[in-house]
Short mmCIF file of C-alpha atoms and ligand atoms in Angstrom, two decimals:
data_model
loop_
_atom_site.label_atom_id
_atom_site.label_comp_id
_atom_site.label_asym_id
_atom_site.label_seq_id
_atom_site.Cartn_x
_atom_site.Cartn_y
_atom_site.Cartn_z
CA MET A 10 60.48 103.52 126.41
CA ALA A 11 59.44 104.03 122.79
CA ASP A 12 58.93 100.62 121.18
CA SER A 13 56.28 99.61 118.73
CA ILE A 14 56.00 97.75 115.47
CA SER A 15 56.80 100.91 113.49
CA VAL A 16 59.94 101.75 115.48
CA ALA A 17 63.18 100.80 113.74
CA ALA A 18 65.87 98.86 115.58
CA VAL A 19 68.41 101.36 114.25
CA GLU A 20 67.84 104.71 112.63
CA ALA A 21 70.86 106.75 111.63
CA VAL A 22 70.43 110.14 110.00
CA ASP A 23 73.34 112.03 108.39
CA VAL A 24 75.84 110.39 110.69
CA SER A 25 79.50 111.29 110.31
CA LYS A 26 82.48 110.17 112.32
CA ARG A 27 85.87 111.83 112.25
CA TYR A 28 89.09 110.58 113.76
CA GLY A 29 91.15 113.77 113.56
CA TYR A 30 91.31 114.61 109.86
CA MET A 31 90.13 111.15 108.83
CA GLU A 32 86.40 111.04 108.05
CA ALA A 33 85.61 107.37 108.68
CA LEU A 34 81.85 107.82 108.05
CA LYS A 35 80.44 110.51 105.78
CA SER A 36 76.85 111.54 106.34
CA ILE A 37 75.39 108.05 106.51
CA SER A 38 71.63 107.53 106.72
CA LEU A 39 70.34 104.05 107.42
CA ARG A 40 67.26 102.35 108.79
CA ILE A 41 67.35 98.77 110.09
CA GLU A 42 63.99 97.25 110.91
CA CYS A 43 63.35 95.16 114.02
CA GLY A 44 63.91 91.51 113.13
CA GLU A 45 66.10 92.30 110.15
CA PHE A 46 69.46 90.56 109.65
CA LEU A 47 71.76 92.99 107.83
CA ALA A 48 75.29 92.52 106.45
CA LEU A 49 77.79 95.35 106.05
CA PHE A 50 80.28 94.83 103.24
CA GLY A 51 83.31 96.84 102.20
CA HIS A 52 87.07 96.76 101.82
CA ASN A 53 89.41 97.23 104.75
CA GLY A 54 88.96 100.74 106.12
CA ALA A 55 85.51 101.24 104.54
CA GLY A 56 83.96 102.13 107.90
CA LYS A 57 82.17 98.92 108.91
CA THR A 58 83.67 98.66 112.39
CA THR A 59 83.15 102.36 113.01
CA LEU A 60 79.47 102.03 112.09
CA LEU A 61 79.03 98.99 114.36
CA ARG A 62 80.75 100.75 117.27
CA LEU A 63 78.53 103.80 116.77
CA ILE A 64 75.39 101.67 116.80
CA ALA A 65 76.73 99.94 119.92
CA THR A 66 77.12 103.43 121.49
CA HIS A 67 80.81 102.72 122.15
CA ILE A 68 81.77 105.85 120.20
CA THR A 69 79.81 109.04 119.57
CA PRO A 70 79.16 110.54 116.14
CA SER A 71 80.88 113.77 115.08
CA ALA A 72 77.56 114.80 113.50
CA GLY A 73 74.11 113.36 112.94
CA MET A 74 71.64 111.36 114.98
CA VAL A 75 71.44 107.68 115.94
CA LYS A 76 68.31 106.17 117.44
CA ILE A 77 68.16 102.62 118.81
CA PHE A 78 64.64 101.25 119.21
CA GLY A 79 63.38 104.80 118.90
CA GLU A 80 65.58 106.18 121.68
CA ASP A 81 68.48 108.59 121.39
CA ALA A 82 71.42 106.18 121.50
CA PHE A 83 73.64 108.56 123.45
CA LYS A 84 71.34 109.45 126.32
CA ASP A 85 71.72 107.42 129.47
CA ASN A 86 68.50 105.48 128.96
CA GLY A 87 69.65 101.89 129.48
CA ILE A 88 69.67 101.21 125.75
CA ARG A 89 73.00 99.34 126.06
CA ARG A 90 71.14 96.65 127.98
CA ARG A 91 69.45 95.79 124.70
CA ILE A 92 72.67 95.57 122.65
CA GLY A 93 75.25 92.79 122.36
CA LEU A 94 78.51 93.52 120.52
CA VAL A 95 81.26 91.17 119.35
CA THR A 96 84.34 92.95 118.01
CA HIS A 97 87.68 91.78 116.63
CA SER A 98 89.12 91.98 120.12
CA SER A 99 88.01 89.50 122.72
CA PHE A 100 86.60 90.90 125.94
CA LEU A 101 87.33 87.65 127.78
CA TYR A 102 89.89 87.26 130.57
CA ASP A 103 92.57 84.69 129.70
CA GLU A 104 93.07 83.43 133.23
CA LEU A 105 89.36 82.79 133.86
CA THR A 106 87.44 79.80 132.55
CA VAL A 107 84.67 80.24 129.99
CA ARG A 108 82.13 79.80 132.78
CA GLU A 109 83.81 82.34 135.08
CA ASN A 110 83.98 84.88 132.26
CA LEU A 111 80.34 84.41 131.38
CA LEU A 112 79.25 84.66 135.02
CA PHE A 113 81.29 87.85 135.40
CA TYR A 114 79.69 89.58 132.40
CA ALA A 115 76.20 88.24 133.07
CA ALA A 116 76.34 89.57 136.65
CA GLN A 117 76.74 93.10 135.26
CA PHE A 118 73.27 92.74 133.80
CA GLY A 119 71.82 90.82 136.74
CA VAL A 120 71.57 87.63 134.65
CA ASN A 121 71.79 84.12 136.18
CA GLU A 122 73.66 81.16 134.73
CA ASP A 123 70.49 79.25 133.78
CA GLU A 124 69.52 82.14 131.53
CA PHE A 125 72.48 81.65 129.18
CA LEU A 126 73.12 77.89 129.47
CA ASP A 127 70.94 77.26 126.41
CA THR A 128 73.25 79.45 124.34
CA VAL A 129 76.26 77.54 125.69
CA GLU A 130 74.59 74.31 124.53
CA CYS A 131 73.51 75.69 121.16
CA LEU A 132 77.01 76.95 120.38
CA ASP A 133 78.38 73.59 121.49
CA MET A 134 80.65 75.02 124.21
CA ARG A 135 79.65 72.75 127.08
CA ARG A 136 82.85 70.67 126.74
CA TRP A 137 85.02 73.76 127.16
CA TYR A 138 82.93 75.42 129.82
CA ASP A 139 85.47 74.91 132.62
CA VAL A 140 88.55 75.49 130.49
CA GLN A 141 90.64 78.65 130.94
CA VAL A 142 90.15 80.96 127.98
CA LYS A 143 93.92 81.08 127.31
CA HIS A 144 93.74 77.41 126.29
CA LEU A 145 91.00 77.89 123.68
CA SER A 146 91.60 77.91 119.93
CA HIS A 147 90.64 81.03 117.93
CA GLY A 148 87.30 79.52 116.90
CA LEU A 149 86.36 78.38 120.40
CA ARG A 150 87.31 81.74 121.84
CA LYS A 151 85.13 83.44 119.21
CA ARG A 152 82.20 81.22 120.21
CA ALA A 153 82.79 82.09 123.87
CA ASP A 154 82.91 85.78 122.94
CA ILE A 155 79.60 85.47 121.13
CA ILE A 156 77.99 83.74 124.12
CA ARG A 157 79.35 86.55 126.33
CA ALA A 158 77.72 89.16 124.07
CA LEU A 159 74.43 87.24 124.06
CA SER A 160 74.33 86.32 127.75
CA HIS A 161 71.99 89.19 128.66
CA ASP A 162 69.62 88.28 125.81
CA PRO A 163 70.08 91.49 123.77
CA ASP A 164 67.53 92.49 121.14
CA LEU A 165 70.18 94.00 118.86
CA ILE A 166 73.18 91.79 118.04
CA LEU A 167 76.22 93.43 116.44
CA LEU A 168 78.97 91.19 115.07
CA ASP A 169 82.23 92.39 113.56
CA GLU A 170 83.35 89.76 111.05
CA PRO A 171 82.09 86.81 113.07
CA PHE A 172 83.26 84.26 110.47
CA SER A 173 86.80 85.52 110.12
CA GLY A 174 89.36 82.81 110.85
CA LEU A 175 86.72 80.17 111.59
CA ASP A 176 86.51 76.76 109.95
CA ASN A 177 83.40 75.77 108.01
CA GLU A 178 82.05 73.68 110.85
CA THR A 179 82.19 76.59 113.29
CA CYS A 180 80.64 78.92 110.69
CA GLU A 181 77.78 76.42 110.31
CA VAL A 182 77.30 76.31 114.10
CA LEU A 183 76.97 80.11 114.14
CA VAL A 184 74.66 80.30 111.15
CA ASN A 185 72.40 77.59 112.56
CA TYR A 186 72.33 79.28 115.94
CA PHE A 187 71.36 82.71 114.60
CA ASN A 188 68.86 81.31 112.11
CA GLY A 189 67.42 79.35 115.03
CA GLU A 190 67.02 82.65 116.87
CA ARG A 191 64.46 83.70 114.28
CA ALA A 192 62.48 80.54 114.94
CA ARG A 193 62.82 80.90 118.71
CA ALA A 194 61.32 84.39 118.45
CA ARG A 195 57.93 82.71 118.23
CA GLY A 196 58.51 81.27 121.70
CA ARG A 197 59.33 84.73 123.00
CA GLY A 198 55.95 86.06 122.03
CA GLY A 199 57.29 87.30 118.70
CA ARG A 200 60.12 89.37 120.19
CA ARG A 201 62.51 89.27 117.28
CA LYS A 202 66.24 89.82 117.41
CA THR A 203 67.90 92.22 115.00
CA LEU A 204 71.35 91.34 113.76
CA VAL A 205 73.94 93.54 112.04
CA MET A 206 77.24 92.07 111.00
CA ALA A 207 80.32 93.23 109.14
CA SER A 208 81.52 90.58 106.73
CA HIS A 209 84.07 89.92 104.03
CA SER A 210 82.23 86.74 103.11
CA LEU A 211 79.24 87.07 100.80
CA GLU A 212 78.79 83.31 100.97
CA TRP A 213 78.24 83.20 104.74
CA ALA A 214 76.37 86.50 104.83
CA LYS A 215 73.88 85.08 102.34
CA LYS A 216 73.17 82.15 104.64
CA LEU A 217 72.22 84.49 107.44
CA CYS A 218 71.23 87.96 106.28
CA ASP A 219 68.20 89.40 104.47
CA ARG A 220 69.91 92.49 103.15
CA GLY A 221 73.41 93.78 102.49
CA ILE A 222 74.86 97.26 102.41
CA SER A 223 78.18 98.16 100.81
CA LEU A 224 80.39 100.81 102.31
CA HIS A 225 83.23 102.51 100.48
CA ARG A 226 85.43 105.12 102.13
CA GLY A 227 82.79 105.91 104.70
CA GLU A 228 79.83 106.13 102.34
CA ILE A 229 76.99 103.75 101.50
CA VAL A 230 77.50 102.92 97.85
CA GLY A 231 75.15 99.99 97.36
CA GLU A 232 72.38 97.90 98.78
CA MET A 233 71.19 94.40 97.90
CA SER A 234 68.79 91.67 98.95
CA LEU A 235 70.60 88.52 100.04
P1 ATP B 315 88.32 96.40 108.28
O1 ATP B 315 87.60 95.59 107.24
O2 ATP B 315 89.80 96.49 108.01
O3 ATP B 315 88.00 96.00 109.69
P2 ATP B 315 86.48 98.66 108.45
O4 ATP B 315 85.60 98.72 107.27
O5 ATP B 315 85.94 98.02 109.67
O6 ATP B 315 87.85 97.94 108.08
P3 ATP B 315 87.07 100.92 110.15
O7 ATP B 315 87.84 100.11 111.14
O8 ATP B 315 85.73 101.40 110.55
O9 ATP B 315 86.97 100.14 108.76
O10 ATP B 315 87.98 102.16 109.75
C1 ATP B 315 87.52 103.21 108.90
C2 ATP B 315 88.62 104.24 108.80
O11 ATP B 315 88.79 104.90 110.06
C3 ATP B 315 90.00 103.66 108.45
O12 ATP B 315 90.66 104.54 107.60
C4 ATP B 315 90.69 103.57 109.79
O13 ATP B 315 92.09 103.69 109.64
C5 ATP B 315 90.11 104.77 110.53
N1 ATP B 315 90.04 104.53 111.98
C6 ATP B 315 89.30 103.59 112.60
N2 ATP B 315 89.44 103.68 113.94
C7 ATP B 315 90.28 104.72 114.16
C8 ATP B 315 90.81 105.33 115.33
N3 ATP B 315 90.49 104.90 116.55
N4 ATP B 315 91.64 106.38 115.18
C9 ATP B 315 91.96 106.84 113.94
N5 ATP B 315 91.48 106.32 112.80
C10 ATP B 315 90.67 105.27 112.90
#
């Protein structure tokens, strides 16, 4: 598998995505370096979710090329194993406990419980571990969803508006966790996580991300250091 210091985590070249007549992304080119934390900004309908879902390989582009860690994202090359995605919709089963959900998803990647218990601790979910998901508040469910997406220790973390609807305390927990991931990279022999998140909050994005990109009607219209 192609992977070296010079390989980008994400490389998109002239990527477009159409839904019927609607062009949600218009010839986007973007490079996200390994270890970078990037925020995607834009009004409702700008194309942020579409871009995240493309990078996650959940949808295919209508035109253009997407490489993840130097590999064609749409070839069956196991690249999904290296990606963790949190969307607006929860992937958790209401009737199962947090633990049962996490075990279910982790098993799909051959991951054991001890491999994600640290994340459960860091996101302060131990108290709700044996609670059915249907009894969790929005913020707790979001935390559980994030742990689910991280349970297989992905190198590329994709978050769609992770702070939306969360109180400040929960936002802090998330920011501290992901900033801690940068520090923990040293313990992983320098294997750094890359994070891309859609956000309506410049304030929280600034606490986490290095760079921001603005989308407007499917086009990149601005870029900034955060
Ligand atoms: P928001 O901030 O509201 O989540 P967004 O920036 O994430 O918006 P997208 O969800 O990517 O925007 O949507 C971009 C455009 O594509 C919108 O006009 C949306 O209506 C359209 N769109 C997204 N998904 C689909 C779909 N499955 N079928 C048809 N149109 C879609």
